[in-house]
Amino acid sequence: MTSTTSLNPSVSGDWVKGETLERSEGLPILTYLRVGDPGRPLVVFLPGGAHLARVSYGHPGARPDDFLAHWLVARGFSVLALSYPSDHPVFPAAHPELTVDRWAAAAAVLAKRIVVKHRLRAGVVLCGWSMAGRSVQPFAETARRVDLDLRCFVSLSAWAPLPGLALVRPDGEPLTSDGLWEAVPQNPPTVLDGLYGQISAQAEAGRPVMSREEYARHYLCRHSVGLRGEAQRWHGRASVLDVEAGIRETGAGRWAEFPVCAAIVPKGAQDARHALSDHLAWSAITAWALGWRLADATALSDDAWAHLQARCQRLSTELVRFAPGNHFFFLGAAGAQRAARHVEELWQAAEDLRDLAADALTPVPGR
C-alpha cells in the first residue's frame, strides 16, 4: 500500500478548514476529513464530473449546514471527501491521462490510511455523486486488497457502471489542447447557468447556498476524460476511443465484486434520467452481485431461500430513497439534512441484507 503524504497548499485564502492536499498512489488528492464516532462508519464521498468534493462540505465562508458533511457528522459518522486531480488551482498537476480505476484505487488506499490513523472500526460507506458511480467496483477491488472494510455503496444521482448510460458523443467529448475535459464551459455559459440554477433551486428563500461566482471559483474544474468510465481517454497527445478499456476499468460485468448498492434518487424532472432509472439500476447490480456469489441456493432451507428471494424482490424499495429536488438534491439545509438521514437508513438496510445473505455467499474473489 502506498503511503499518503501531505503537500503544502499553494493557494492562500481559498482553503476550507479541514482540507489538506495528500498524495496516494502517485496522485495529489484534495482531502477533507471530519472525524466522528469511531464506532460508526466512515463515509467516503467521491464527486461527479467537473466538481471538487467541496460540493459535499462547502467553500470558504459557506454555511456548513447547507452541506451533506455537516449533517453526517451530526449523526456520528466520520466523513472523508476526496477530490480527484484537476486544473483547479489547489492542485499541482491535472493528470489528463488518469483513468477511473486508478483514481478509485488511490481513493481506497487513502481511506485505509485514514481508518488506521484514526482507529475507525465500523467500516466504510462509499457515497458517489453522478460520475462517481463508475468508481464503485475498482474502489471495492482495492478495498479488498488493502483490507478496507467496505460495507456498502450509496448512489447520489450516480451513473451505474454500464456503458452508454452517460451521454456519449460518437467522436468523443471535446478536450483542451492538454487533454482535459471541460464538462461545464464558462464560455458560452449555458451549461453553467443551468447547473447554477439547479443549485439555487435547492436553497431556502432568501438564503442562497453560494453565489454564481463562488460556484465557478471554488467548485468547478477541468479533468481527465478517463474519469467518466466510458471509451474515451487521453494518450499523451491525442484522444482515443477504447470501449474494452472502459468496461474493464469500471468492472462492468464483474458483478460478484460489487458491494451492496443503494440509491438516493431525485424526484425532479431536471434530473430525469436519474429520477427514472437509478432505483432500478443499482438494485439490479445488488441482485446480480448476490446471485453470482450464492454458493448453492439449494443448500438453504426453504424458509431461508423464500426470505432471501422476497428481500431481493423488494430491493428497489428497501435500498432506495426518493428525495425532492434535482441533481444537487443534497444541497441546502433541508436537502442536506434529509440526504444524511437517508444515508444512515440505507447503510442500516444494507447491513440487514448482508446479515441475511452472509451464510449463503461465497467470498468475493481475491478475498
Coordinates of C-alpha atoms in Angstrom, one line a residue:
M1 CA 0.0 0.0 0.0
T2 CA 1.4 3.4 -1.0
S3 CA 1.6 5.8 1.9
T4 CA -0.1 9.3 1.7
T5 CA 2.0 12.4 2.1
S6 CA 0.7 15.9 2.9
L7 CA 1.6 18.6 0.3
N8 CA 2.0 22.2 1.1
P9 CA -1.1 24.2 -0.1
S10 CA -0.1 26.5 -2.9
V11 CA -3.1 28.8 -3.0
S12 CA -3.6 31.0 0.0
G13 CA -7.0 32.2 1.3
D14 CA -9.1 29.6 -0.7
W15 CA -8.9 26.6 1.6
V16 CA -11.6 25.2 3.7
K17 CA -10.9 24.2 7.3
G18 CA -10.3 20.5 7.4
E19 CA -8.8 20.4 3.9
T20 CA -5.3 19.1 3.1
L21 CA -3.6 18.0 -0.1
E22 CA -2.5 14.4 0.2
R23 CA -0.7 12.1 -2.2
S24 CA -1.9 8.5 -2.7
E25 CA -0.8 6.0 -5.4
G26 CA 1.2 8.9 -7.0
L27 CA -1.8 11.2 -7.3
P28 CA -2.5 14.5 -5.5
I29 CA -5.9 14.4 -3.8
L30 CA -7.7 17.3 -2.1
T31 CA -8.8 15.7 1.1
Y32 CA -11.4 16.9 3.6
L33 CA -11.8 15.0 6.9
R34 CA -14.1 15.2 9.8
V35 CA -13.7 12.5 12.5
G36 CA -16.9 11.5 14.3
D37 CA -17.7 8.5 16.5
P38 CA -15.1 5.8 15.8
G39 CA -17.8 3.2 16.3
R40 CA -19.8 4.5 13.4
P41 CA -18.8 4.1 9.7
L42 CA -16.5 6.4 7.8
V43 CA -18.5 7.9 4.9
V44 CA -16.2 8.4 1.9
F45 CA -17.6 10.9 -0.6
L46 CA -16.4 10.9 -4.3
P47 CA -17.6 13.8 -6.5
G48 CA -19.0 13.8 -10.0
G49 CA -17.7 15.3 -13.2
A50 CA -16.2 18.9 -13.2
H51 CA -16.7 19.3 -9.5
L52 CA -14.5 19.3 -6.4
A53 CA -15.8 17.2 -3.5
R54 CA -16.5 20.6 -1.8
V55 CA -20.0 20.0 -3.2
S56 CA -20.4 17.8 -0.1
Y57 CA -18.9 20.2 2.5
G58 CA -18.8 23.8 1.2
H59 CA -16.4 26.6 0.2
P60 CA -14.6 29.2 2.3
G61 CA -17.2 31.2 4.2
A62 CA -20.1 28.9 3.4
R63 CA -22.7 27.8 5.9
P64 CA -21.8 24.3 6.9
D65 CA -25.5 23.2 7.4
D66 CA -26.1 23.7 3.7
F67 CA -23.9 20.7 3.0
L68 CA -24.2 16.9 3.5
A69 CA -21.0 16.5 5.5
H70 CA -22.3 18.7 8.4
W71 CA -25.3 16.5 8.9
L72 CA -23.5 13.2 8.5
V73 CA -21.1 14.3 11.3
A74 CA -24.2 15.4 13.4
R75 CA -25.3 11.7 13.1
G76 CA -22.0 10.5 14.4
F77 CA -20.4 9.5 11.1
S78 CA -16.8 10.4 10.1
V79 CA -16.6 12.0 6.7
L80 CA -13.8 11.8 4.2
A81 CA -14.4 13.8 1.0
L82 CA -11.9 13.3 -1.8
S83 CA -11.3 15.4 -5.0
Y84 CA -9.5 13.9 -8.0
P85 CA -6.6 15.9 -9.5
S86 CA -7.8 18.6 -11.9
D87 CA -6.8 22.0 -13.2
H88 CA -8.2 23.7 -10.2
P89 CA -5.5 25.9 -8.5
V90 CA -5.4 23.8 -5.4
F91 CA -3.6 21.0 -7.4
P92 CA 0.0 21.0 -8.6
A93 CA -0.9 18.9 -11.7
A94 CA -4.1 17.9 -13.5
H95 CA -3.2 14.3 -14.7
P96 CA -5.1 14.3 -18.0
E97 CA -4.2 10.6 -18.5
L98 CA -5.9 9.5 -15.3
T99 CA -8.4 6.6 -15.6
V100 CA -11.3 5.8 -13.3
D101 CA -9.8 2.6 -11.9
R102 CA -6.5 4.3 -10.9
W103 CA -8.5 7.2 -9.3
A104 CA -10.7 4.8 -7.3
A105 CA -7.7 2.8 -6.2
A106 CA -5.9 5.9 -4.9
A107 CA -9.1 6.9 -3.0
A108 CA -9.4 3.5 -1.4
V109 CA -5.8 3.5 -0.3
L110 CA -6.1 6.9 1.2
A111 CA -9.3 5.8 3.0
K112 CA -7.5 2.9 4.5
R113 CA -4.8 5.2 5.7
I114 CA -7.4 7.4 7.5
V115 CA -9.1 4.4 9.1
V116 CA -5.8 3.2 10.5
K117 CA -4.6 6.6 11.7
H118 CA -7.9 7.5 13.5
R119 CA -8.7 3.9 14.7
L120 CA -12.1 3.9 13.0
R121 CA -13.6 0.5 13.4
A122 CA -17.0 0.4 11.8
G123 CA -16.1 0.0 8.2
V124 CA -16.7 2.4 5.2
V125 CA -19.8 3.6 3.4
L126 CA -18.9 4.8 0.0
C127 CA -21.1 7.6 -1.4
G128 CA -20.7 8.6 -5.0
W129 CA -22.3 11.5 -6.8
S130 CA -23.0 11.5 -10.6
M131 CA -19.9 10.3 -12.5
A132 CA -18.5 8.7 -9.3
G133 CA -20.9 5.7 -9.8
R134 CA -18.2 4.5 -12.2
S135 CA -15.7 4.1 -9.3
V136 CA -17.6 1.5 -7.3
Q137 CA -16.0 -1.7 -8.5
P138 CA -12.4 -0.5 -8.7
F139 CA -12.8 1.1 -5.2
A140 CA -14.1 -2.2 -3.9
E141 CA -11.4 -4.2 -5.5
T142 CA -8.7 -2.1 -3.9
A143 CA -10.5 -2.1 -0.6
R144 CA -10.2 -5.9 -0.6
R145 CA -6.5 -5.7 -1.4
V146 CA -5.7 -3.3 1.4
D147 CA -8.2 -4.8 3.9
L148 CA -10.5 -1.9 4.0
D149 CA -14.0 -2.9 5.2
L150 CA -16.4 -1.6 2.6
R151 CA -19.9 -2.1 3.9
C152 CA -22.0 -0.7 1.0
F153 CA -22.3 2.0 -1.7
V154 CA -24.9 4.7 -1.7
S155 CA -25.6 6.4 -5.1
L156 CA -26.4 10.1 -5.1
S157 CA -27.7 10.5 -8.6
A158 CA -24.8 8.3 -9.7
W159 CA -24.3 6.7 -13.1
A160 CA -24.2 2.9 -12.8
P161 CA -21.2 1.3 -14.5
L162 CA -23.0 0.3 -17.7
P163 CA -21.5 1.7 -20.9
G164 CA -23.6 4.3 -22.6
L165 CA -25.7 5.4 -19.6
A166 CA -24.0 8.8 -19.7
L167 CA -24.2 10.9 -22.8
V168 CA -21.6 9.6 -25.3
R169 CA -20.8 11.6 -28.5
P170 CA -19.8 9.4 -31.4
D171 CA -16.4 11.1 -31.8
G172 CA -15.9 11.7 -28.0
E173 CA -16.0 14.8 -25.8
P174 CA -14.1 17.9 -27.0
L175 CA -10.9 18.3 -25.0
T176 CA -8.5 21.1 -24.4
S177 CA -5.1 21.1 -26.1
D178 CA -3.6 19.5 -23.0
G179 CA -6.2 16.7 -22.9
L180 CA -8.6 17.9 -20.2
W181 CA -12.4 17.6 -20.4
E182 CA -14.4 20.8 -19.7
A183 CA -17.8 19.5 -18.8
V184 CA -19.0 22.9 -17.6
P185 CA -17.6 25.5 -20.0
Q186 CA -18.0 29.1 -18.8
N187 CA -18.0 30.5 -22.3
P188 CA -20.7 30.1 -23.5
P189 CA -22.3 29.9 -20.1
T190 CA -25.3 27.8 -21.0
V191 CA -24.4 24.7 -19.0
L192 CA -23.0 26.7 -16.1
D193 CA -26.2 28.7 -15.9
G194 CA -28.3 25.6 -15.9
L195 CA -26.3 23.9 -13.1
Y196 CA -26.2 27.0 -11.0
G197 CA -30.0 27.3 -11.5
Q198 CA -30.4 23.8 -10.0
I199 CA -28.2 24.8 -7.0
S200 CA -30.3 27.9 -6.5
A201 CA -33.4 25.8 -6.6
Q202 CA -32.2 23.8 -3.6
A203 CA -31.7 26.9 -1.4
E204 CA -34.2 28.2 1.1
A205 CA -35.9 31.5 0.3
G206 CA -33.5 34.4 1.0
R207 CA -30.6 32.1 1.8
P208 CA -28.5 31.2 -1.3
V209 CA -26.1 28.2 -0.9
M210 CA -23.5 30.1 -2.9
S211 CA -23.2 32.8 -5.5
R212 CA -22.6 32.0 -9.2
E213 CA -19.0 33.4 -8.8
E214 CA -18.3 31.2 -5.8
Y215 CA -19.6 28.2 -7.7
A216 CA -17.3 28.8 -10.6
R217 CA -14.3 29.7 -8.4
H218 CA -14.5 27.1 -5.6
Y219 CA -16.1 24.1 -7.2
L220 CA -15.7 23.7 -10.9
C221 CA -12.7 22.2 -12.7
R222 CA -11.4 20.5 -15.9
H223 CA -10.1 17.0 -15.6
S224 CA -9.2 13.7 -17.3
V225 CA -12.0 12.5 -19.6
G226 CA -11.0 8.9 -18.5
L227 CA -12.8 9.5 -15.2
R228 CA -16.1 9.2 -17.0
G229 CA -15.6 5.4 -17.3
E230 CA -16.5 5.5 -21.0
A231 CA -14.4 4.6 -24.0
Q232 CA -12.6 7.9 -24.4
R233 CA -9.2 8.6 -22.8
W234 CA -6.2 10.8 -23.4
H235 CA -3.0 9.1 -24.6
G236 CA -0.3 11.7 -24.4
R237 CA -1.0 13.8 -27.5
A238 CA -4.4 12.6 -28.6
S239 CA -7.8 11.4 -27.6
V240 CA -8.5 7.8 -28.3
L241 CA -11.6 5.6 -28.0
D242 CA -11.3 2.1 -26.4
V243 CA -14.6 0.6 -25.4
E244 CA -13.0 -2.5 -23.9
A245 CA -10.8 -0.4 -21.6
G246 CA -13.8 1.5 -20.4
I247 CA -15.6 -1.7 -19.5
R248 CA -12.5 -3.2 -17.8
E249 CA -11.8 -0.1 -15.8
T250 CA -15.3 0.2 -14.3
G251 CA -15.7 -3.5 -13.6
A252 CA -18.9 -3.8 -15.6
G253 CA -20.0 -7.4 -15.7
R254 CA -17.9 -8.4 -12.7
W255 CA -21.0 -8.2 -10.5
A256 CA -19.8 -10.6 -7.8
E257 CA -17.1 -8.0 -6.9
F258 CA -19.6 -5.2 -6.2
P259 CA -20.8 -4.3 -2.6
V260 CA -24.4 -3.9 -1.7
C261 CA -25.5 -0.9 -3.7
A262 CA -28.2 1.5 -2.5
A263 CA -29.5 4.8 -4.0
I264 CA -30.9 8.1 -3.2
V265 CA -32.9 9.2 -6.2
P266 CA -34.0 12.8 -7.0
K267 CA -37.6 13.4 -7.9
G268 CA -37.2 16.4 -10.0
A269 CA -37.7 16.5 -13.8
Q270 CA -34.4 18.5 -14.1
D271 CA -32.6 15.2 -13.5
A272 CA -34.9 13.0 -15.5
R273 CA -32.5 10.1 -16.4
H274 CA -31.5 9.5 -12.8
A275 CA -35.0 10.1 -11.5
L276 CA -36.5 7.4 -13.8
S277 CA -33.8 4.7 -13.6
D278 CA -31.5 4.8 -10.7
H279 CA -33.8 2.9 -8.4
L280 CA -33.7 0.0 -10.9
A281 CA -30.1 0.2 -12.0
W282 CA -28.5 0.0 -8.5
S283 CA -31.0 -2.6 -7.2
A284 CA -30.2 -4.8 -10.2
I285 CA -26.5 -4.6 -9.5
T286 CA -27.1 -5.7 -5.9
A287 CA -29.3 -8.6 -7.0
W288 CA -26.7 -9.6 -9.6
A289 CA -23.9 -9.5 -7.0
L290 CA -25.9 -11.7 -4.6
G291 CA -26.8 -14.1 -7.4
W292 CA -23.3 -14.6 -8.6
R293 CA -22.0 -15.1 -5.0
L294 CA -24.6 -17.6 -3.9
A295 CA -22.5 -20.7 -3.2
D296 CA -25.5 -23.1 -3.5
A297 CA -29.0 -21.7 -3.2
T298 CA -30.4 -25.3 -2.9
A299 CA -28.4 -25.7 0.3
L300 CA -30.6 -23.1 2.0
S301 CA -33.7 -24.1 3.9
D302 CA -37.0 -23.5 2.1
D303 CA -37.8 -20.7 4.5
A304 CA -34.3 -19.1 4.2
W305 CA -34.5 -19.2 0.4
A306 CA -38.0 -17.7 0.3
H307 CA -36.9 -14.9 2.7
L308 CA -33.9 -14.1 0.6
Q309 CA -35.9 -14.1 -2.7
A310 CA -38.6 -11.9 -1.2
R311 CA -35.9 -9.4 0.0
C312 CA -34.4 -9.2 -3.5
Q313 CA -37.9 -8.5 -4.9
R314 CA -38.1 -5.5 -2.6
L315 CA -34.6 -4.1 -3.2
S316 CA -35.9 -1.2 -5.3
T317 CA -37.8 0.0 -2.2
E318 CA -35.7 -1.2 0.7
L319 CA -32.4 0.0 -0.7
V320 CA -33.8 3.2 -2.3
R321 CA -34.9 6.6 -1.0
F322 CA -36.5 9.3 -3.2
A323 CA -35.7 12.9 -2.4
P324 CA -37.3 16.1 -3.6
G325 CA -35.0 18.2 -5.8
N326 CA -32.7 17.9 -8.7
H327 CA -29.1 16.7 -9.4
F328 CA -28.0 18.7 -6.4
F329 CA -30.7 17.4 -4.1
F330 CA -28.2 17.1 -1.2
L331 CA -27.5 20.9 -1.1
G332 CA -29.4 23.4 1.0
A333 CA -30.1 22.9 4.7
A334 CA -33.2 20.8 4.2
G335 CA -31.9 18.7 1.4
A336 CA -28.6 18.1 3.1
Q337 CA -30.2 17.0 6.3
R338 CA -32.6 14.8 4.5
A339 CA -29.8 13.2 2.5
A340 CA -27.8 12.4 5.6
R341 CA -30.8 10.7 7.2
H342 CA -31.2 8.6 4.0
V343 CA -27.5 7.6 4.0
E344 CA -28.0 6.3 7.5
E345 CA -31.2 4.5 6.7
L346 CA -29.6 2.8 3.6
W347 CA -26.5 1.8 5.5
Q348 CA -28.7 0.1 8.1
A349 CA -30.7 -1.6 5.3
A350 CA -27.6 -2.8 3.6
E351 CA -26.3 -4.3 6.9
D352 CA -29.6 -6.2 7.3
L353 CA -29.3 -7.6 3.8
R354 CA -25.6 -8.6 4.4
D355 CA -26.6 -10.4 7.6
L356 CA -29.4 -12.2 5.9
A357 CA -27.3 -13.4 3.0
A358 CA -24.0 -14.0 4.8
D359 CA -24.3 -17.7 5.3
A360 CA -25.2 -18.4 1.7
L361 CA -22.5 -16.3 0.0
T362 CA -19.0 -17.3 -1.2
P363 CA -16.1 -14.9 -0.5
V364 CA -15.6 -12.2 -3.1
P365 CA -12.8 -13.2 -5.5
G366 CA -9.4 -12.1 -4.1
R367 CA -10.5 -12.1 -0.5

